[in-house]
Coordinates of C-alpha atoms in Angstrom, one line a residue:
Chain A
M1 CA 99.4 117.2 93.8
S2 CA 101.1 120.3 95.1
E3 CA 99.2 123.6 94.8
D4 CA 100.8 126.9 93.9
I5 CA 103.8 125.5 92.2
S6 CA 106.3 128.3 91.4
R7 CA 108.6 126.7 88.9
P8 CA 112.1 128.2 89.0
P9 CA 113.3 129.2 85.6
L10 CA 116.5 127.2 85.9
L11 CA 114.5 124.0 85.8
L12 CA 113.8 124.5 82.1
L13 CA 117.4 125.4 81.3
D14 CA 119.2 122.5 82.9
P15 CA 118.4 119.2 81.2
C16 CA 120.2 117.2 83.9
R17 CA 118.1 118.6 86.6
E18 CA 115.0 118.4 84.5
R19 CA 115.5 114.6 84.0
E20 CA 116.0 114.1 87.8
D21 CA 112.9 116.2 88.6
L22 CA 110.8 114.6 85.9
L23 CA 111.6 111.0 86.9
R24 CA 110.8 111.8 90.5
A25 CA 107.6 113.6 89.4
R26 CA 106.5 110.5 87.5
D27 CA 106.8 108.5 90.7
R28 CA 104.8 111.1 92.6
L29 CA 102.1 110.9 89.9
R30 CA 101.6 107.2 90.6
I31 CA 101.6 107.9 94.3
A32 CA 99.0 110.6 93.9
Q33 CA 96.8 108.3 91.8
S34 CA 97.0 105.5 94.4
R35 CA 96.2 108.0 97.2
S36 CA 93.2 109.5 95.4
G37 CA 91.9 106.0 94.6
R38 CA 92.4 105.0 98.2
R39 CA 94.4 101.9 97.2
W40 CA 96.3 101.8 100.5
L41 CA 98.3 98.6 99.9
R42 CA 99.5 99.8 96.5
L43 CA 100.4 103.1 98.1
L44 CA 102.4 101.4 100.8
W45 CA 104.1 99.2 98.1
L46 CA 105.0 102.4 96.1
L47 CA 106.3 104.2 99.1
A48 CA 108.1 101.3 100.7
G49 CA 111.8 100.8 99.9
P50 CA 114.2 103.0 101.9
G51 CA 113.2 101.5 105.3
V52 CA 113.1 97.9 104.1
L53 CA 116.4 98.3 102.2
V54 CA 118.3 100.0 105.1
M55 CA 117.2 97.4 107.6
L56 CA 117.8 94.3 105.4
G57 CA 121.0 96.1 104.1
E58 CA 122.2 96.3 107.7
N59 CA 121.7 92.6 108.0
D60 CA 125.0 92.5 106.1
G61 CA 128.1 90.3 106.1
P62 CA 129.6 91.4 109.4
S63 CA 126.1 91.4 111.0
M64 CA 125.3 87.9 110.0
V65 CA 128.8 86.7 111.2
S66 CA 128.2 88.5 114.5
Y67 CA 124.8 86.8 115.0
A68 CA 126.3 83.5 114.0
T69 CA 129.2 84.0 116.4
T70 CA 126.7 85.0 119.1
G71 CA 124.6 81.8 118.5
A72 CA 127.7 79.6 118.5
T73 CA 129.1 81.2 121.7
Y74 CA 125.9 81.7 123.8
G75 CA 123.2 79.6 122.1
V76 CA 119.6 80.5 122.5
G77 CA 119.4 82.9 125.4
F78 CA 120.0 86.5 126.4
F79 CA 120.9 87.6 122.9
V80 CA 117.6 86.7 121.3
P81 CA 115.7 89.5 123.1
F82 CA 118.8 91.7 122.9
I83 CA 118.7 91.5 119.1
L84 CA 115.0 92.6 119.2
L85 CA 116.0 95.5 121.4
T86 CA 118.7 96.6 119.0
F87 CA 116.2 96.6 116.1
L88 CA 113.8 98.7 118.2
M89 CA 116.8 101.1 118.7
A90 CA 117.4 101.0 114.9
F91 CA 113.7 101.9 114.3
V92 CA 113.9 104.8 116.7
V93 CA 116.9 106.2 114.9
Q94 CA 115.8 105.5 111.4
E95 CA 112.3 107.0 111.9
M96 CA 114.0 110.3 112.6
T97 CA 115.8 110.2 109.3
V98 CA 112.5 109.6 107.5
R99 CA 111.1 112.8 109.1
L100 CA 114.3 114.7 108.4
G101 CA 114.2 113.7 104.7
T102 CA 110.5 114.4 104.2
A103 CA 110.7 117.8 106.0
T104 CA 113.8 119.1 104.3
H105 CA 114.1 117.2 101.0
R106 CA 117.9 117.2 101.7
G107 CA 120.4 114.5 102.5
H108 CA 122.0 114.1 105.9
A109 CA 125.5 115.2 104.9
E110 CA 124.3 118.4 103.3
L111 CA 122.1 119.3 106.3
I112 CA 125.1 118.9 108.7
F113 CA 127.3 121.0 106.4
Q114 CA 124.7 123.7 105.9
R115 CA 123.4 123.9 109.5
F116 CA 126.5 123.2 111.5
G117 CA 129.3 124.3 109.1
P118 CA 132.2 122.6 107.5
F119 CA 134.1 121.9 110.7
W120 CA 131.5 119.4 112.0
G121 CA 130.6 118.4 108.5
Y122 CA 134.0 117.2 107.6
F123 CA 134.2 115.2 110.9
A124 CA 130.9 113.6 110.2
M125 CA 132.0 112.8 106.6
A126 CA 135.4 111.4 107.9
D127 CA 133.5 109.1 110.2
L128 CA 131.1 108.0 107.5
V129 CA 133.8 107.4 104.8
F130 CA 136.1 105.5 107.3
G131 CA 133.2 103.4 108.5
N132 CA 131.9 102.8 105.0
V133 CA 135.2 101.7 103.5
L134 CA 135.7 99.2 106.4
T135 CA 132.2 97.9 106.3
L136 CA 132.2 97.6 102.5
T137 CA 135.4 95.6 102.8
T138 CA 133.6 93.2 105.1
E139 CA 130.8 92.8 102.7
F140 CA 133.2 91.5 100.2
I141 CA 134.6 89.2 102.9
A142 CA 131.0 87.8 103.2
I143 CA 130.7 87.4 99.4
Q144 CA 134.1 85.7 99.2
A145 CA 133.3 83.5 102.2
G146 CA 130.0 82.4 100.6
G147 CA 131.8 81.7 97.3
L148 CA 134.5 79.6 99.1
Y149 CA 131.8 77.3 100.5
F150 CA 130.8 76.5 96.9
G151 CA 134.4 76.1 95.8
I152 CA 134.4 79.5 93.9
S153 CA 137.8 81.2 94.0
P154 CA 138.0 84.5 95.9
W155 CA 139.0 86.3 92.7
L156 CA 135.9 85.1 90.9
S157 CA 133.4 85.7 93.6
V158 CA 134.8 89.2 94.4
T159 CA 134.9 90.2 90.7
G160 CA 131.4 88.9 90.3
G161 CA 130.2 90.9 93.3
V162 CA 131.9 94.1 91.9
A163 CA 130.3 93.5 88.5
L164 CA 126.8 93.1 90.0
I165 CA 127.2 96.3 92.0
I166 CA 128.3 98.3 89.0
A167 CA 125.4 96.7 86.9
S168 CA 122.9 97.8 89.6
L169 CA 124.3 101.4 89.3
G170 CA 123.8 101.1 85.5
L171 CA 120.0 101.0 86.0
R172 CA 120.2 104.9 86.3
R173 CA 116.7 105.0 87.8
Y174 CA 116.1 105.2 91.5
A175 CA 112.9 103.3 91.4
T176 CA 114.3 100.4 89.3
W177 CA 117.5 100.3 91.5
E178 CA 115.4 100.2 94.6
R179 CA 113.1 97.3 93.4
S180 CA 116.0 95.3 92.1
V181 CA 117.9 95.5 95.4
M182 CA 114.7 94.8 97.4
L183 CA 114.3 91.6 95.3
L184 CA 117.8 90.6 96.1
A185 CA 117.3 91.5 99.8
A186 CA 114.4 89.1 100.0
F187 CA 117.0 86.3 100.0
N188 CA 117.9 87.5 103.5
G189 CA 115.0 85.2 104.4
L190 CA 117.2 82.2 103.5
F191 CA 118.4 82.2 107.1
I192 CA 114.9 81.3 108.2
P193 CA 114.7 77.8 106.6
A194 CA 118.4 77.4 107.6
A195 CA 117.3 77.9 111.2
L196 CA 114.5 75.4 110.8
F197 CA 117.0 72.8 109.9
A198 CA 118.6 73.3 113.3
H199 CA 115.2 72.3 114.9
P200 CA 115.2 75.1 117.5
S201 CA 113.3 74.5 120.7
G202 CA 110.2 76.7 121.0
A203 CA 110.3 76.4 124.7
A204 CA 114.0 77.6 124.8
L205 CA 113.1 80.5 122.5
A206 CA 110.1 81.5 124.6
H207 CA 112.2 81.3 127.8
A208 CA 114.9 83.4 126.2
L209 CA 112.4 86.1 125.2
T210 CA 110.7 86.3 128.6
A211 CA 113.6 85.7 130.9
W212 CA 116.5 87.4 128.9
G213 CA 118.5 84.2 129.5
P214 CA 120.4 82.0 130.0
L215 CA 123.7 83.8 129.8
P216 CA 126.4 81.2 130.2
G217 CA 129.5 82.6 131.9
G218 CA 127.8 85.9 132.8
I219 CA 129.3 89.2 131.9
N220 CA 132.9 88.9 130.6
N221 CA 135.0 90.3 127.7
V222 CA 133.5 88.1 125.1
F223 CA 130.0 89.0 126.1
I224 CA 130.8 92.8 126.0
V225 CA 132.5 92.5 122.5
L226 CA 129.4 90.6 121.2
V227 CA 127.1 93.1 122.8
L228 CA 128.9 95.8 120.8
A229 CA 129.1 93.7 117.7
N230 CA 125.3 93.1 117.9
I231 CA 124.6 96.8 118.4
G232 CA 126.9 97.6 115.4
A233 CA 125.0 95.0 113.5
T234 CA 121.8 97.0 113.6
V235 CA 122.6 100.7 114.3
T236 CA 125.4 102.3 112.2
P237 CA 126.1 105.7 110.7
W238 CA 125.8 104.7 107.1
M239 CA 122.1 103.8 107.7
I240 CA 121.3 107.4 108.8
F241 CA 122.9 108.9 105.6
F242 CA 121.5 106.2 103.3
Q243 CA 117.9 106.3 104.4
Q244 CA 117.7 110.1 104.5
S245 CA 119.2 110.3 101.0
T246 CA 117.0 107.6 99.5
V247 CA 113.9 109.2 101.1
V248 CA 114.8 112.4 99.3
D249 CA 115.7 110.6 96.0
K250 CA 112.5 108.7 96.1
G251 CA 110.7 112.0 96.7
L252 CA 108.8 111.3 99.9
T253 CA 106.8 114.2 101.4
R254 CA 105.1 114.9 104.7
A255 CA 102.0 113.2 103.3
D256 CA 103.9 110.0 103.0
L257 CA 105.2 109.9 106.6
L258 CA 102.9 107.1 107.8
Q259 CA 104.0 104.9 104.9
G260 CA 107.6 105.9 105.5
R261 CA 107.3 104.8 109.2
L262 CA 105.5 101.6 108.2
D263 CA 108.3 100.8 105.6
T264 CA 110.9 101.3 108.4
A265 CA 109.0 99.2 110.9
I266 CA 108.4 96.4 108.4
G267 CA 112.1 96.4 107.4
A268 CA 113.1 96.3 111.1
A269 CA 110.7 93.3 111.8
L270 CA 111.9 91.4 108.7
A271 CA 115.6 92.0 109.6
A272 CA 115.1 91.1 113.2
V273 CA 113.5 87.7 112.2
A274 CA 116.4 87.0 109.8
A275 CA 118.9 88.0 112.5
I276 CA 117.4 85.7 115.2
A277 CA 117.2 83.0 112.6
T278 CA 120.9 83.3 112.0
L279 CA 121.5 82.9 115.7
L280 CA 119.2 79.9 115.9
A281 CA 120.9 78.3 112.9
S282 CA 124.3 78.6 114.5
A283 CA 123.2 77.6 118.0
P284 CA 124.0 73.8 117.4
L285 CA 127.7 74.9 117.4
F286 CA 127.2 76.1 121.0
A287 CA 125.4 72.9 121.9
H288 CA 128.2 70.7 120.5
H289 CA 130.9 72.9 122.0
V290 CA 132.5 73.9 118.7
D291 CA 135.2 76.5 119.1
V292 CA 134.5 79.3 116.6
S293 CA 137.4 81.5 117.7
S294 CA 139.6 79.9 115.1
F295 CA 137.2 80.4 112.2
A296 CA 138.8 82.3 109.3
S297 CA 135.6 83.5 107.7
G298 CA 131.8 83.1 107.4
A299 CA 132.4 80.1 105.1
D300 CA 133.7 78.2 108.1
F301 CA 130.3 78.7 109.9
A302 CA 128.5 77.1 106.9
T303 CA 131.0 74.2 106.8
A304 CA 130.9 73.6 110.6
L305 CA 127.1 73.7 110.5
R306 CA 126.8 71.0 107.8
P307 CA 126.7 68.1 110.2
Y308 CA 123.9 69.8 112.2
L309 CA 121.8 71.6 109.5
G310 CA 122.5 69.1 106.7
S311 CA 123.8 70.0 103.3
T312 CA 120.7 72.0 102.3
G313 CA 120.7 74.0 105.5
A314 CA 124.4 74.8 105.3
T315 CA 124.0 75.7 101.6
L316 CA 121.2 78.1 102.5
F317 CA 123.4 79.6 105.2
A318 CA 126.2 80.2 102.7
L319 CA 123.9 81.6 100.1
G320 CA 122.5 83.9 102.7
M321 CA 126.0 85.2 103.5
V322 CA 126.6 86.0 99.8
E323 CA 123.2 87.9 99.7
A324 CA 123.9 89.7 102.9
G325 CA 127.3 91.0 101.5
L326 CA 125.9 91.9 98.1
V327 CA 122.8 93.9 99.2
A328 CA 124.8 95.8 101.8
A329 CA 127.6 96.5 99.4
M330 CA 125.1 98.0 97.0
A331 CA 123.5 100.1 99.7
I332 CA 126.8 101.2 101.4
S333 CA 128.5 102.2 98.1
T334 CA 125.4 104.3 97.3
S335 CA 125.4 105.8 100.8
S336 CA 129.0 107.0 100.3
A337 CA 128.2 108.4 96.8
Y338 CA 125.1 110.3 98.1
A339 CA 127.1 111.8 101.0
L340 CA 130.1 112.8 98.9
G341 CA 127.8 114.3 96.3
E342 CA 125.9 116.3 99.0
T343 CA 129.2 117.5 100.5
A344 CA 130.8 118.5 97.2
H345 CA 127.5 120.2 96.0
G346 CA 127.6 117.7 93.1
R347 CA 124.6 116.0 91.5
H348 CA 123.6 113.0 93.6
S349 CA 120.8 110.8 92.5
L350 CA 120.3 107.4 91.1
N351 CA 118.0 109.1 88.6
L352 CA 121.1 110.6 86.8
D353 CA 122.7 109.4 83.6
F354 CA 126.4 108.4 83.9
S355 CA 127.4 111.5 82.0
Q356 CA 125.3 113.7 84.3
G357 CA 126.4 112.0 87.6
K358 CA 130.0 111.3 86.9
Q359 CA 131.1 112.2 90.4
F360 CA 128.2 110.3 92.1
Y361 CA 128.8 107.1 90.2
A362 CA 132.6 107.4 90.4
A363 CA 132.4 107.6 94.2
A364 CA 130.2 104.4 94.4
I365 CA 132.4 102.5 91.9
L366 CA 135.7 103.6 93.4
S367 CA 134.7 102.8 97.0
T368 CA 133.5 99.3 95.7
L369 CA 136.8 98.7 93.9
L370 CA 138.9 99.8 96.9
A371 CA 137.0 97.4 99.3
A372 CA 137.3 94.5 96.8
C373 CA 141.0 95.0 96.5
I374 CA 141.5 95.0 100.3
V375 CA 139.7 91.7 100.6
L376 CA 142.0 90.1 98.0
I377 CA 145.1 90.9 100.1
P378 CA 146.6 87.4 100.9
H379 CA 146.4 86.3 104.6
A380 CA 144.2 89.2 105.6
P381 CA 142.6 88.4 109.0
L382 CA 139.1 88.5 107.7
L383 CA 137.0 87.2 110.6
A384 CA 138.7 89.5 113.1
M385 CA 138.2 92.4 110.7
T386 CA 134.5 91.5 110.4
L387 CA 133.8 91.7 114.2
T388 CA 136.1 94.7 114.7
V389 CA 134.2 96.7 112.0
N390 CA 130.9 96.3 113.9
V391 CA 132.6 97.5 117.0
I392 CA 134.0 100.6 115.2
A393 CA 130.5 101.2 113.7
T394 CA 129.1 101.3 117.3
L395 CA 131.8 103.7 118.5
L396 CA 131.2 106.1 115.5
M397 CA 127.4 106.0 116.2
A398 CA 127.4 108.2 119.3
P399 CA 128.5 111.4 117.6
A400 CA 126.4 110.6 114.5
L401 CA 123.4 110.3 116.8
L402 CA 124.0 113.6 118.5
L403 CA 124.1 115.4 115.1
L404 CA 120.9 113.5 114.1
L405 CA 119.2 114.6 117.3
L406 CA 120.3 118.2 116.9
L407 CA 118.9 118.3 113.3
V408 CA 115.7 116.6 114.2
N409 CA 115.1 119.1 117.0
D410 CA 115.9 122.1 114.7
R411 CA 112.4 123.7 114.4
E412 CA 113.6 126.1 111.7
I413 CA 114.0 123.2 109.2
M414 CA 111.7 120.6 110.8
G415 CA 108.7 122.8 111.7
D416 CA 106.0 120.6 113.3
L417 CA 107.9 117.4 112.4
A418 CA 110.5 118.2 115.0
N419 CA 111.1 115.7 117.8
G420 CA 108.7 115.7 120.8
W421 CA 109.9 114.8 124.3
R422 CA 109.1 111.1 123.8
M423 CA 111.3 110.8 120.7
N424 CA 114.1 112.8 122.4
L425 CA 113.9 110.5 125.4
A426 CA 114.0 107.4 123.1
G427 CA 116.8 108.8 120.8
G428 CA 118.8 110.2 123.8
S429 CA 118.5 106.8 125.6
V430 CA 119.8 105.0 122.5
A431 CA 122.7 107.5 122.2
I432 CA 123.7 107.2 125.9
F433 CA 123.4 103.4 125.8
I434 CA 125.6 103.2 122.7
A435 CA 128.2 105.6 124.2
L436 CA 128.3 103.7 127.5
A437 CA 128.7 100.4 125.6
G438 CA 131.7 101.9 123.8
V439 CA 133.2 103.1 127.1
L440 CA 132.8 99.6 128.6
Y441 CA 134.6 98.2 125.6
G442 CA 137.5 100.6 126.2
V443 CA 137.6 99.6 129.8
I444 CA 137.8 95.9 129.1
T445 CA 140.4 96.4 126.4
V446 CA 142.7 98.4 128.8
F447 CA 141.9 96.2 131.8
P448 CA 141.3 92.7 130.2
N449 CA 140.9 90.9 133.5
L450 CA 138.2 93.1 134.9
F451 CA 135.3 90.8 134.0
G452 CA 137.1 87.6 133.0
V453 CA 138.0 86.5 129.5
G454 CA 135.3 84.2 128.1
P455 CA 132.1 82.2 128.9
Chain B
M1 CA 114.5 113.6 77.8
S2 CA 111.7 115.8 76.6
G3 CA 110.6 118.3 79.2
D4 CA 107.1 118.1 80.7
P5 CA 106.6 121.1 83.0
D6 CA 103.1 120.0 84.0
L7 CA 104.5 116.7 85.4
T8 CA 106.8 118.6 87.8
A9 CA 103.8 120.1 89.4
F10 CA 103.5 116.7 91.3
L11 CA 106.6 117.7 93.2
E12 CA 106.5 120.1 96.1
P13 CA 108.2 123.4 95.3
T14 CA 110.9 122.7 97.9
Q15 CA 111.5 119.3 96.3
L16 CA 112.6 120.7 92.9
T17 CA 116.4 120.4 92.5
T18 CA 116.7 124.2 91.9
A19 CA 115.2 124.7 95.4
T20 CA 117.3 122.1 97.1
R21 CA 120.5 123.6 95.6
Q22 CA 119.9 126.7 97.7
P23 CA 121.8 126.2 101.0
L24 CA 120.0 126.6 104.3
P25 CA 121.2 129.3 106.7
R26 CA 123.9 128.3 109.2
R27 CA 122.6 127.6 112.7
K28 CA 124.4 129.0 115.7
L29 CA 125.4 126.2 118.1
S30 CA 125.1 126.9 121.9
R31 CA 128.2 126.4 124.1
A32 CA 126.7 123.3 125.7
T33 CA 126.0 121.8 122.3
T34 CA 129.5 122.6 121.1
A35 CA 131.0 121.1 124.3
F36 CA 129.0 118.0 123.7
L37 CA 130.2 117.7 120.1
I38 CA 133.8 118.2 121.2
L39 CA 133.4 115.6 124.0
L40 CA 132.1 113.0 121.6
R41 CA 134.9 113.8 119.2
I42 CA 137.4 113.2 121.9
Y43 CA 135.5 109.9 122.7
V44 CA 136.0 108.8 119.1
F45 CA 139.7 109.8 119.0
I46 CA 140.3 107.8 122.2
A47 CA 138.1 104.8 121.2
I48 CA 139.4 104.1 117.7
P49 CA 143.0 103.7 118.7
I50 CA 141.8 101.3 121.5
V51 CA 140.0 99.2 118.9
A52 CA 143.1 99.2 116.7
Y53 CA 145.2 98.2 119.6
A54 CA 142.8 95.4 120.5
F55 CA 142.8 94.2 116.9
I56 CA 146.6 94.1 116.6
H57 CA 146.9 92.5 120.0
A58 CA 144.4 89.8 118.9
M59 CA 146.3 89.2 115.7
R60 CA 149.7 88.8 117.5
A61 CA 148.1 86.5 120.0
S62 CA 146.6 84.2 117.4
P63 CA 148.8 81.4 116.0

């Protein structure tokens, strides 16, 4: 419990703010009771959420399609340890957002605006909104694709997805929203039994992890695009904004930093396992030389995998695609709403009533509707869009990482939680690696014959 | 919702919404930092059209 609370008078005059504070304070009361009772597992359970959600949320529609395309193109080899590396990078980045949120109790967008001014703030917001609308669109592509596998029309599956997202916002309580989405995110694990149906070789997996190979065809254009798509599948700008905002909305403090880090590490580990499982599940397509370049959507992966995984395995794969799209759509629409609320100095919390948080909920609902409408455009090139969105996410990540590093090194706001040299080395390396991967992509696009076309 | 001022004592003073509504002071960016930010902005402005070109090119190439 905080000592020496000086309660500003406005708190008692503004019922909207009072509700937001009181709901958050109730959560803090439970945390304080668990901490004083030394119930560490319960404490971790109470404080977990933002990290697990952001990591499993990023195992979204385009990410799972990227992993499936990777498995179908390269089989079990180089990309298995590479996926682990990308999740390590994601942990490095997301851990910084936990510290920023607990040290400042402010969202990422408002920190950029307040510390660097509107010029850089609007650029950061433009990147976020652009990336979020595109990514949200691809989440509906995944929902639609999963639905198609079960014979559900695109209209019905997309409308059902929109209805579920709006219903989740209707909970009007951060803690309830978080637990509901976490429950749904648990179904990301469906890719694990799907992978077991592919009977992956333990020896091949162990060889891939130790030798970073094989890499059939070596370095070529397809390889570079998949490297970028796999990076974009784990490290994206919306994750920075989302986790920092949810850490603030959940009410985490400096005392909760250990649990916040554990939450992020557990999320990264769970998401990495699901990602590798997706690659393993789709590896039979590589072994049987199935050409995935003509696939129109994620549903085609499930259909193509049926002879190798069996009906149950393919069904799990398709259900996993729907879950991936749905959880990410809930997280990304909320990320946009938080960021817009922070930018416009509006109320931004999932603890708000609809009447109190009109702007916040409207941003989430409108972005969801816009993405859903784009997906329903006839003959839209959905699979190409899905892979391209991950590439765009990777390209937008470099400036987002620089802003994050500047904020987390800002001792005026971070105090003793500011980055040390080790974290700067790790964060800086991630930023440089991502920027160079983007440059490489530009080079192969302009000079397509530089490395050869495919494996 | 009925107010419970004692409950809000479980929040840190800087966590209260009235506190977070107060903007933080603006930070002065060094020339090197500004140059880095501009460089990365140029990077994005060059990279995104390249992705758009690659996407359109792939669409035209596909049957």
